[in-house]
PDB file of C-alpha atoms in Angstrom:
ATOM      1  CA  MET A   5     -43.697 -13.844  -2.218  1.00  0.00           C
ATOM      2  CA  ASP A   6     -44.826 -15.320   1.115  1.00  0.00           C
ATOM      3  CA  GLY A   7     -43.863 -12.289   3.169  1.00  0.00           C
ATOM      4  CA  GLY A   8     -41.104 -14.177   4.971  1.00  0.00           C
ATOM      5  CA  THR A   9     -37.711 -12.736   5.831  1.00  0.00           C
ATOM      6  CA  ARG A  10     -34.185 -14.091   5.934  1.00  0.00           C
ATOM      7  CA  ASN A  11     -30.889 -12.822   7.246  1.00  0.00           C
ATOM      8  CA  LEU A  12     -28.193 -11.864   4.773  1.00  0.00           C
ATOM      9  CA  VAL A  13     -24.669 -10.534   5.192  1.00  0.00           C
ATOM     10  CA  LEU A  14     -23.136  -7.654   3.241  1.00  0.00           C
ATOM     11  CA  ARG A  15     -19.350  -7.866   3.206  1.00  0.00           C
ATOM     12  CA  THR A  16     -17.863  -4.489   2.301  1.00  0.00           C
ATOM     13  CA  PHE A  17     -14.220  -3.762   1.533  1.00  0.00           C
ATOM     14  CA  VAL A  18     -13.526  -0.238   2.782  1.00  0.00           C
ATOM     15  CA  ASN A  19     -10.234   1.320   1.706  1.00  0.00           C
ATOM     16  CA  VAL A  20      -8.822  -2.107   0.825  1.00  0.00           C
ATOM     17  CA  GLU A  21      -6.266  -2.276  -1.948  1.00  0.00           C
ATOM     18  CA  HIS A  22      -7.270  -4.625  -4.774  1.00  0.00           C
ATOM     19  CA  ALA A  23     -10.784  -4.990  -3.320  1.00  0.00           C
ATOM     20  CA  GLU A  24     -12.185  -6.194  -6.656  1.00  0.00           C
ATOM     21  CA  ASP A  25      -9.628  -8.983  -6.789  1.00  0.00           C
ATOM     22  CA  TRP A  26     -10.400 -10.055  -3.195  1.00  0.00           C
ATOM     23  CA  LEU A  27     -14.117 -10.138  -3.923  1.00  0.00           C
ATOM     24  CA  ASN A  28     -13.634 -12.080  -7.143  1.00  0.00           C
ATOM     25  CA  ARG A  29     -11.573 -14.661  -5.309  1.00  0.00           C
ATOM     26  CA  GLU A  30     -14.155 -15.039  -2.541  1.00  0.00           C
ATOM     27  CA  VAL A  31     -17.016 -15.424  -4.994  1.00  0.00           C
ATOM     28  CA  GLY A  32     -14.998 -18.018  -6.878  1.00  0.00           C
ATOM     29  CA  ALA A  33     -14.189 -19.949  -3.716  1.00  0.00           C
ATOM     30  CA  LEU A  34     -17.812 -19.933  -2.562  1.00  0.00           C
ATOM     31  CA  ALA A  35     -18.877 -21.236  -5.952  1.00  0.00           C
ATOM     32  CA  LEU A  36     -16.368 -24.091  -5.690  1.00  0.00           C
ATOM     33  CA  LEU A  37     -17.692 -24.961  -2.217  1.00  0.00           C
ATOM     34  CA  SER A  38     -21.320 -25.189  -3.303  1.00  0.00           C
ATOM     35  CA  GLY A  39     -22.562 -28.743  -2.834  1.00  0.00           C
ATOM     36  CA  THR A  40     -19.331 -30.011  -1.255  1.00  0.00           C
ATOM     37  CA  GLY A  41     -20.703 -30.496   2.243  1.00  0.00           C
ATOM     38  CA  VAL A  42     -18.431 -27.828   3.726  1.00  0.00           C
ATOM     39  CA  PRO A  43     -20.836 -25.244   5.178  1.00  0.00           C
ATOM     40  CA  ALA A  44     -20.062 -21.795   3.813  1.00  0.00           C
ATOM     41  CA  PRO A  45     -22.088 -18.709   2.845  1.00  0.00           C
ATOM     42  CA  GLY A  46     -23.793 -18.688  -0.523  1.00  0.00           C
ATOM     43  CA  PRO A  47     -23.221 -15.649  -2.759  1.00  0.00           C
ATOM     44  CA  ILE A  48     -26.338 -13.637  -3.625  1.00  0.00           C
ATOM     45  CA  ALA A  49     -24.931 -10.636  -5.493  1.00  0.00           C
ATOM     46  CA  VAL A  50     -21.614  -8.869  -5.924  1.00  0.00           C
ATOM     47  CA  ASP A  51     -20.802  -5.230  -6.656  1.00  0.00           C
ATOM     48  CA  LEU A  52     -17.150  -5.297  -7.660  1.00  0.00           C
ATOM     49  CA  ALA A  53     -16.860  -1.697  -8.832  1.00  0.00           C
ATOM     50  CA  ALA A  54     -19.082  -0.104  -6.139  1.00  0.00           C
ATOM     51  CA  ALA A  55     -21.689   0.812  -8.735  1.00  0.00           C
ATOM     52  CA  HIS A  56     -24.553   0.303  -6.284  1.00  0.00           C
ATOM     53  CA  CYS A  57     -22.799   0.335  -2.894  1.00  0.00           C
ATOM     54  CA  ALA A  58     -20.493   2.882  -1.314  1.00  0.00           C
ATOM     55  CA  TYR A  59     -17.617   0.382  -1.581  1.00  0.00           C
ATOM     56  CA  PRO A  60     -16.988  -2.939  -3.365  1.00  0.00           C
ATOM     57  CA  SER A  61     -19.315  -5.422  -1.645  1.00  0.00           C
ATOM     58  CA  LEU A  62     -20.581  -8.987  -1.606  1.00  0.00           C
ATOM     59  CA  LEU A  63     -24.077  -9.955  -0.481  1.00  0.00           C
ATOM     60  CA  MET A  64     -24.298 -13.526   0.812  1.00  0.00           C
ATOM     61  CA  THR A  65     -26.343 -15.837   2.971  1.00  0.00           C
ATOM     62  CA  HIS A  66     -25.992 -15.692   6.749  1.00  0.00           C
ATOM     63  CA  LEU A  67     -24.570 -18.552   8.805  1.00  0.00           C
ATOM     64  CA  ALA A  68     -25.955 -18.975  12.303  1.00  0.00           C
ATOM     65  CA  GLY A  69     -23.482 -18.905  15.173  1.00  0.00           C
ATOM     66  CA  ARG A  70     -21.212 -16.483  16.937  1.00  0.00           C
ATOM     67  CA  THR A  71     -17.508 -15.843  17.258  1.00  0.00           C
ATOM     68  CA  VAL A  72     -16.061 -17.470  20.384  1.00  0.00           C
ATOM     69  CA  LEU A  73     -12.609 -16.320  21.445  1.00  0.00           C
ATOM     70  CA  ASP A  74     -12.561 -17.008  25.177  1.00  0.00           C
ATOM     71  CA  ASP A  75     -10.802 -19.894  26.913  1.00  0.00           C
ATOM     72  CA  GLU A  76     -13.908 -21.634  28.212  1.00  0.00           C
ATOM     73  CA  GLY A  77     -14.712 -24.828  26.324  1.00  0.00           C
ATOM     74  CA  LEU A  78     -11.490 -24.701  24.328  1.00  0.00           C
ATOM     75  CA  GLU A  79     -10.617 -28.332  24.960  1.00  0.00           C
ATOM     76  CA  ALA A  80     -13.784 -29.382  23.129  1.00  0.00           C
ATOM     77  CA  ARG A  81     -13.564 -26.735  20.405  1.00  0.00           C
ATOM     78  CA  VAL A  82     -10.045 -27.574  19.219  1.00  0.00           C
ATOM     79  CA  PRO A  83     -10.904 -31.101  17.978  1.00  0.00           C
ATOM     80  CA  ARG A  84     -13.960 -29.663  16.183  1.00  0.00           C
ATOM     81  CA  LEU A  85     -11.759 -27.098  14.477  1.00  0.00           C
ATOM     82  CA  ALA A  86      -9.365 -29.856  13.445  1.00  0.00           C
ATOM     83  CA  ARG A  87     -12.130 -32.037  11.993  1.00  0.00           C
ATOM     84  CA  ARG A  88     -13.509 -29.140   9.981  1.00  0.00           C
ATOM     85  CA  LEU A  89     -10.078 -28.325   8.551  1.00  0.00           C
ATOM     86  CA  VAL A  90      -9.492 -31.959   7.591  1.00  0.00           C
ATOM     87  CA  ALA A  91     -12.782 -31.860   5.654  1.00  0.00           C
ATOM     88  CA  ILE A  92     -11.690 -28.709   3.805  1.00  0.00           C
ATOM     89  CA  HIS A  93      -8.356 -30.245   2.851  1.00  0.00           C
ATOM     90  CA  ALA A  94     -10.128 -33.322   1.489  1.00  0.00           C
ATOM     91  CA  LEU A  95     -11.930 -31.261  -1.161  1.00  0.00           C
ATOM     92  CA  LEU A  96     -10.934 -31.763  -4.788  1.00  0.00           C
ATOM     93  CA  PRO A  97     -12.486 -28.802  -6.601  1.00  0.00           C
ATOM     94  CA  ALA A  98     -13.030 -29.003 -10.336  1.00  0.00           C
ATOM     95  CA  GLU A  99     -11.062 -25.777 -10.683  1.00  0.00           C
ATOM     96  CA  ARG A 100      -8.009 -25.156  -8.553  1.00  0.00           C
ATOM     97  CA  PRO A 101      -7.706 -21.790  -6.799  1.00  0.00           C
ATOM     98  CA  ARG A 102      -4.515 -19.764  -7.024  1.00  0.00           C
ATOM     99  CA  ARG A 103      -1.258 -20.941  -5.457  1.00  0.00           C
ATOM    100  CA  TYR A 104      -0.776 -20.064  -1.793  1.00  0.00           C
ATOM    101  CA  VAL A 105       0.988 -16.888  -0.690  1.00  0.00           C
ATOM    102  CA  ALA A 106       3.492 -17.230   2.159  1.00  0.00           C
ATOM    103  CA  LEU A 107       2.966 -13.693   3.577  1.00  0.00           C
ATOM    104  CA  THR A 108       6.440 -13.164   5.010  1.00  0.00           C
ATOM    105  CA  THR A 109      10.152 -13.335   4.223  1.00  0.00           C
ATOM    106  CA  ALA A 110      13.252 -13.624   6.357  1.00  0.00           C
ATOM    107  CA  ASP A 111      13.947  -9.945   5.714  1.00  0.00           C
ATOM    108  CA  THR A 112      10.543  -8.575   6.740  1.00  0.00           C
ATOM    109  CA  VAL A 113      10.146 -10.309  10.125  1.00  0.00           C
ATOM    110  CA  VAL A 114       9.679  -7.852  13.009  1.00  0.00           C
ATOM    111  CA  VAL A 115      11.309  -9.182  16.176  1.00  0.00           C
ATOM    112  CA  PRO A 116       9.280  -8.053  19.229  1.00  0.00           C
ATOM    113  CA  GLU A 117      10.980  -5.911  21.845  1.00  0.00           C
ATOM    114  CA  GLY A 118      12.552  -8.088  24.514  1.00  0.00           C
ATOM    115  CA  ALA A 119      12.144 -11.288  22.478  1.00  0.00           C
ATOM    116  CA  ASP A 120      14.608 -14.176  22.698  1.00  0.00           C
ATOM    117  CA  ALA A 121      17.071 -13.008  20.060  1.00  0.00           C
ATOM    118  CA  ALA A 122      18.731 -16.402  19.592  1.00  0.00           C
ATOM    119  CA  ALA A 123      15.433 -18.239  19.099  1.00  0.00           C
ATOM    120  CA  TRP A 124      14.182 -15.655  16.620  1.00  0.00           C
ATOM    121  CA  ALA A 125      17.460 -15.680  14.688  1.00  0.00           C
ATOM    122  CA  ALA A 126      17.232 -19.468  14.425  1.00  0.00           C
ATOM    123  CA  ALA A 127      13.586 -19.246  13.338  1.00  0.00           C
ATOM    124  CA  ILE A 128      14.416 -16.681  10.668  1.00  0.00           C
ATOM    125  CA  ASP A 129      17.169 -18.955   9.381  1.00  0.00           C
ATOM    126  CA  VAL A 130      14.569 -21.722   8.987  1.00  0.00           C
ATOM    127  CA  ILE A 131      12.555 -19.711   6.473  1.00  0.00           C
ATOM    128  CA  ARG A 132      15.607 -18.593   4.528  1.00  0.00           C
ATOM    129  CA  LYS A 133      15.673 -22.109   3.116  1.00  0.00           C
ATOM    130  CA  PRO A 134      13.543 -23.178   0.139  1.00  0.00           C
ATOM    131  CA  ALA A 135      10.092 -24.514   0.949  1.00  0.00           C
ATOM    132  CA  PRO A 136      10.082 -28.294   1.428  1.00  0.00           C
ATOM    133  CA  PRO A 137       8.142 -30.505  -1.011  1.00  0.00           C
ATOM    134  CA  TYR A 138       4.466 -30.929  -0.173  1.00  0.00           C
ATOM    135  CA  GLU A 139       1.243 -32.519  -1.330  1.00  0.00           C
ATOM    136  CA  ARG A 140      -1.104 -29.875  -2.703  1.00  0.00           C
ATOM    137  CA  ARG A 141      -4.443 -29.338  -0.979  1.00  0.00           C
ATOM    138  CA  PHE A 142      -7.375 -26.935  -1.065  1.00  0.00           C
ATOM    139  CA  LEU A 143      -6.629 -24.328   1.614  1.00  0.00           C
ATOM    140  CA  HIS A 144      -8.838 -21.820   3.390  1.00  0.00           C
ATOM    141  CA  ARG A 145      -5.688 -19.816   4.162  1.00  0.00           C
ATOM    142  CA  ASP A 146      -7.224 -17.859   7.059  1.00  0.00           C
ATOM    143  CA  PHE A 147      -8.623 -20.762   9.047  1.00  0.00           C
ATOM    144  CA  GLN A 148      -8.768 -19.639  12.679  1.00  0.00           C
ATOM    145  CA  PRO A 149     -11.385 -19.393  15.472  1.00  0.00           C
ATOM    146  CA  GLY A 150     -12.690 -16.013  14.318  1.00  0.00           C
ATOM    147  CA  ASN A 151     -13.715 -17.494  10.960  1.00  0.00           C
ATOM    148  CA  VAL A 152     -15.236 -20.726  12.276  1.00  0.00           C
ATOM    149  CA  PRO A 153     -18.222 -19.746  14.422  1.00  0.00           C
ATOM    150  CA  PRO A 154     -19.887 -22.431  16.557  1.00  0.00           C
ATOM    151  CA  SER A 155     -23.612 -22.453  17.194  1.00  0.00           C
ATOM    152  CA  ARG A 156     -25.167 -20.921  20.275  1.00  0.00           C
ATOM    153  CA  SER A 157     -26.298 -24.341  21.502  1.00  0.00           C
ATOM    154  CA  ALA A 158     -24.696 -26.215  24.348  1.00  0.00           C
ATOM    155  CA  GLY A 159     -23.086 -28.653  21.922  1.00  0.00           C
ATOM    156  CA  ALA A 160     -21.280 -25.783  20.210  1.00  0.00           C
ATOM    157  CA  ARG A 161     -21.038 -27.566  16.874  1.00  0.00           C
ATOM    158  CA  ILE A 162     -19.421 -25.578  14.083  1.00  0.00           C
ATOM    159  CA  THR A 163     -22.084 -24.051  11.870  1.00  0.00           C
ATOM    160  CA  GLY A 164     -19.840 -23.034   9.005  1.00  0.00           C
ATOM    161  CA  VAL A 165     -16.660 -21.384   7.819  1.00  0.00           C
ATOM    162  CA  VAL A 166     -16.514 -17.787   6.596  1.00  0.00           C
ATOM    163  CA  ASP A 167     -14.012 -15.439   4.902  1.00  0.00           C
ATOM    164  CA  TRP A 168     -12.841 -17.412   1.871  1.00  0.00           C
ATOM    165  CA  ALA A 169     -11.143 -14.540   0.026  1.00  0.00           C
ATOM    166  CA  ALA A 170      -7.681 -16.054   0.493  1.00  0.00           C
ATOM    167  CA  ALA A 171      -8.618 -19.617  -0.519  1.00  0.00           C
ATOM    168  CA  SER A 172      -5.697 -21.173  -2.338  1.00  0.00           C
ATOM    169  CA  TRP A 173      -3.836 -24.325  -3.321  1.00  0.00           C
ATOM    170  CA  GLY A 174      -0.889 -25.468  -1.239  1.00  0.00           C
ATOM    171  CA  PRO A 175       0.375 -27.497   1.754  1.00  0.00           C
ATOM    172  CA  ALA A 176      -2.059 -28.585   4.466  1.00  0.00           C
ATOM    173  CA  ASP A 177       0.701 -27.747   6.946  1.00  0.00           C
ATOM    174  CA  LEU A 178       0.288 -24.052   6.165  1.00  0.00           C
ATOM    175  CA  ASP A 179      -3.413 -23.962   7.122  1.00  0.00           C
ATOM    176  CA  VAL A 180      -2.625 -25.943  10.268  1.00  0.00           C
ATOM    177  CA  ALA A 181       0.232 -23.580  11.110  1.00  0.00           C
ATOM    178  CA  HIS A 182      -2.023 -20.546  10.680  1.00  0.00           C
ATOM    179  CA  CYS A 183      -4.670 -21.897  13.026  1.00  0.00           C
ATOM    180  CA  SER A 184      -1.948 -22.966  15.455  1.00  0.00           C
ATOM    181  CA  VAL A 185      -0.438 -19.508  15.803  1.00  0.00           C
ATOM    182  CA  ASN A 186      -3.875 -17.944  16.244  1.00  0.00           C
ATOM    183  CA  LEU A 187      -4.639 -20.418  19.026  1.00  0.00           C
ATOM    184  CA  ALA A 188      -1.252 -19.689  20.587  1.00  0.00           C
ATOM    185  CA  LEU A 189      -1.879 -15.942  20.622  1.00  0.00           C
ATOM    186  CA  LEU A 190      -5.474 -16.253  21.827  1.00  0.00           C
ATOM    187  CA  HIS A 191      -5.034 -18.952  24.437  1.00  0.00           C
ATOM    188  CA  GLY A 192      -1.340 -19.577  25.012  1.00  0.00           C
ATOM    189  CA  PRO A 193       1.498 -21.380  23.212  1.00  0.00           C
ATOM    190  CA  ALA A 194       0.481 -24.838  24.461  1.00  0.00           C
ATOM    191  CA  TRP A 195      -2.704 -24.652  22.390  1.00  0.00           C
ATOM    192  CA  GLY A 196      -0.713 -23.726  19.301  1.00  0.00           C
ATOM    193  CA  LEU A 197       1.395 -26.846  19.798  1.00  0.00           C
ATOM    194  CA  ARG A 198      -1.715 -28.939  20.457  1.00  0.00           C
ATOM    195  CA  PHE A 199      -3.540 -28.152  17.204  1.00  0.00           C
ATOM    196  CA  PRO A 200      -1.316 -30.174  14.813  1.00  0.00           C
ATOM    197  CA  GLU A 201      -1.855 -33.189  17.081  1.00  0.00           C
ATOM    198  CA  ALA A 202      -5.629 -32.650  16.967  1.00  0.00           C
ATOM    199  CA  TYR A 203      -5.476 -32.349  13.178  1.00  0.00           C
ATOM    200  CA  GLU A 204      -3.719 -35.711  12.855  1.00  0.00           C
ATOM    201  CA  GLU A 205      -6.094 -37.301  15.371  1.00  0.00           C
ATOM    202  CA  ALA A 206      -8.936 -36.145  13.089  1.00  0.00           C
ATOM    203  CA  GLY A 207      -7.370 -37.959  10.136  1.00  0.00           C
ATOM    204  CA  GLY A 208      -5.338 -35.130   8.645  1.00  0.00           C
ATOM    205  CA  VAL A 209      -1.919 -35.752   7.124  1.00  0.00           C
ATOM    206  CA  LEU A 210       0.997 -33.402   7.721  1.00  0.00           C
ATOM    207  CA  ALA A 211       4.576 -33.435   6.441  1.00  0.00           C
ATOM    208  CA  ALA A 212       6.347 -36.600   7.569  1.00  0.00           C
ATOM    209  CA  ALA A 213       9.606 -34.958   8.639  1.00  0.00           C
ATOM    210  CA  ALA A 214       9.760 -32.778  11.755  1.00  0.00           C
ATOM    211  CA  ASN A 215      11.942 -30.163  10.051  1.00  0.00           C
ATOM    212  CA  GLU A 216       9.427 -29.859   7.198  1.00  0.00           C
ATOM    213  CA  ARG A 217       6.573 -29.295   9.637  1.00  0.00           C
ATOM    214  CA  LEU A 218       8.673 -26.760  11.490  1.00  0.00           C
ATOM    215  CA  TYR A 219       9.252 -24.784   8.290  1.00  0.00           C
ATOM    216  CA  TRP A 220       5.527 -24.094   7.852  1.00  0.00           C
ATOM    217  CA  GLN A 221       4.873 -23.535  11.554  1.00  0.00           C
ATOM    218  CA  VAL A 222       7.679 -21.012  11.786  1.00  0.00           C
ATOM    219  CA  ARG A 223       6.832 -19.306   8.511  1.00  0.00           C
ATOM    220  CA  ASP A 224       3.256 -18.562   9.524  1.00  0.00           C
ATOM    221  CA  GLY A 225       4.247 -17.717  13.085  1.00  0.00           C
ATOM    222  CA  LEU A 226       6.776 -15.167  11.913  1.00  0.00           C
ATOM    223  CA  ALA A 227       4.229 -13.683   9.505  1.00  0.00           C
ATOM    224  CA  CYS A 228       2.216 -12.579  12.557  1.00  0.00           C
ATOM    225  CA  SER A 229       5.178 -10.521  13.743  1.00  0.00           C
ATOM    226  CA  GLU A 230       4.479  -8.004  10.992  1.00  0.00           C
ATOM    227  CA  GLU A 231       0.848  -7.398  11.931  1.00  0.00           C
ATOM    228  CA  VAL A 232       0.461  -7.870  15.697  1.00  0.00           C
ATOM    229  CA  GLN A 233      -1.569  -4.674  16.013  1.00  0.00           C
ATOM    230  CA  GLN A 234      -3.918  -5.624  13.152  1.00  0.00           C
ATOM    231  CA  VAL A 235      -4.387  -9.107  14.600  1.00  0.00           C
ATOM    232  CA  SER A 236      -4.950  -8.103  18.222  1.00  0.00           C
ATOM    233  CA  GLN A 237      -7.239  -5.094  17.783  1.00  0.00           C
ATOM    234  CA  PRO A 238     -10.272  -7.062  16.477  1.00  0.00           C
ATOM    235  CA  TRP A 239      -9.841  -9.516  19.353  1.00  0.00           C
ATOM    236  CA  ARG A 240      -9.996  -6.679  21.872  1.00  0.00           C
ATOM    237  CA  GLU A 241     -13.058  -5.271  20.120  1.00  0.00           C
ATOM    238  CA  ALA A 242     -14.655  -8.723  20.423  1.00  0.00           C
ATOM    239  CA  GLY A 243     -14.156  -8.669  24.199  1.00  0.00           C
ATOM    240  CA  ARG A 244     -10.633  -9.988  24.744  1.00  0.00           C
ATOM    241  CA  THR A 245      -9.400  -6.771  26.328  1.00  0.00           C
ATOM    242  CA  ASP A 246      -6.554  -8.713  27.954  1.00  0.00           C
ATOM    243  CA  LEU A 247      -4.948  -9.186  24.547  1.00  0.00           C
ATOM    244  CA  THR A 248      -3.064  -5.930  24.310  1.00  0.00           C
ATOM    245  CA  THR A 249      -0.524  -5.566  21.542  1.00  0.00           C
ATOM    246  CA  ARG A 250       2.238  -6.142  24.078  1.00  0.00           C
ATOM    247  CA  ALA A 251       0.567  -9.235  25.527  1.00  0.00           C
ATOM    248  CA  VAL A 252       0.206 -10.712  22.053  1.00  0.00           C
ATOM    249  CA  GLU A 253       3.848  -9.943  21.244  1.00  0.00           C
ATOM    250  CA  GLU A 254       4.904 -11.787  24.392  1.00  0.00           C
ATOM    251  CA  ARG A 255       2.774 -14.800  23.494  1.00  0.00           C
ATOM    252  CA  LEU A 256       4.216 -14.807  19.992  1.00  0.00           C
ATOM    253  CA  ASP A 257       7.733 -14.790  21.440  1.00  0.00           C
ATOM    254  CA  ASP A 258       6.825 -17.681  23.759  1.00  0.00           C
ATOM    255  CA  TYR A 259       5.335 -19.607  20.836  1.00  0.00           C
ATOM    256  CA  VAL A 260       8.354 -19.102  18.557  1.00  0.00           C
ATOM    257  CA  CYS A 261      10.632 -20.183  21.402  1.00  0.00           C
ATOM    258  CA  ALA A 262       8.478 -23.270  21.991  1.00  0.00           C
ATOM    259  CA  LEU A 263       8.665 -24.210  18.308  1.00  0.00           C
ATOM    260  CA  MET A 264      12.421 -23.884  18.230  1.00  0.00           C
ATOM    261  CA  SER A 265      12.786 -25.806  21.501  1.00  0.00           C
ATOM    262  CA  ALA A 266      10.700 -28.631  20.078  1.00  0.00           C
ATOM    263  CA  LEU A 267      13.214 -28.916  17.257  1.00  0.00           C
ATOM    264  CA  GLY A 268      15.846 -29.688  19.850  1.00  0.00           C
TER     265      GLY A 268
END
């Protein structure tokens, strides 16, 4: 031992249903990422059954950087996010993760108070249809600014990607849609519409048909309707006090309306 120190991260699942399964999936995803060139934490030890920790936990290496959720510098950050996601989707792991989970159904959508009823009804009808065909890709499945911290330097390069517990196998459009709705809620609907363009500019490939793209965009957008409080509270705790539950609901309504208007 040379007496040196290093920073580690302990991820603990407190009162989380199926915590062992979530931890197993994250450990598996991190193992698949090792040596791929996609910067992610490295697992050190895992306590699935809380034999040594108070709750099921994963000890892993620490990635430098900080969460950035404000509007400043967004124009430069969005293309960096897109390039990182393209790199993730290009991975061909030796072992495929589980199939993606869609997270919502037409019958569980929660229409916000005062929302455009016609636009939401049309959006819900979109996801009543079967999923369109798609090319299967390696997905992060929770790719959004909170999980892609940039460095503290002026260049603000992305230092890594965290939270791989939901990694799965499915359409690239779904990861893009998830990041898009997060950008829309954090920074306004225009940024949600901008992200798919940035993804293609970075070399990513989305569904060829507009209605197929819309299916995934709407599906992930409507999924947020069921958890606005859970989504917005961590943002407020991180300093975005302007993002009240009501403010986020209004942005979600604006975003859904923008998606449906784009369909024509």
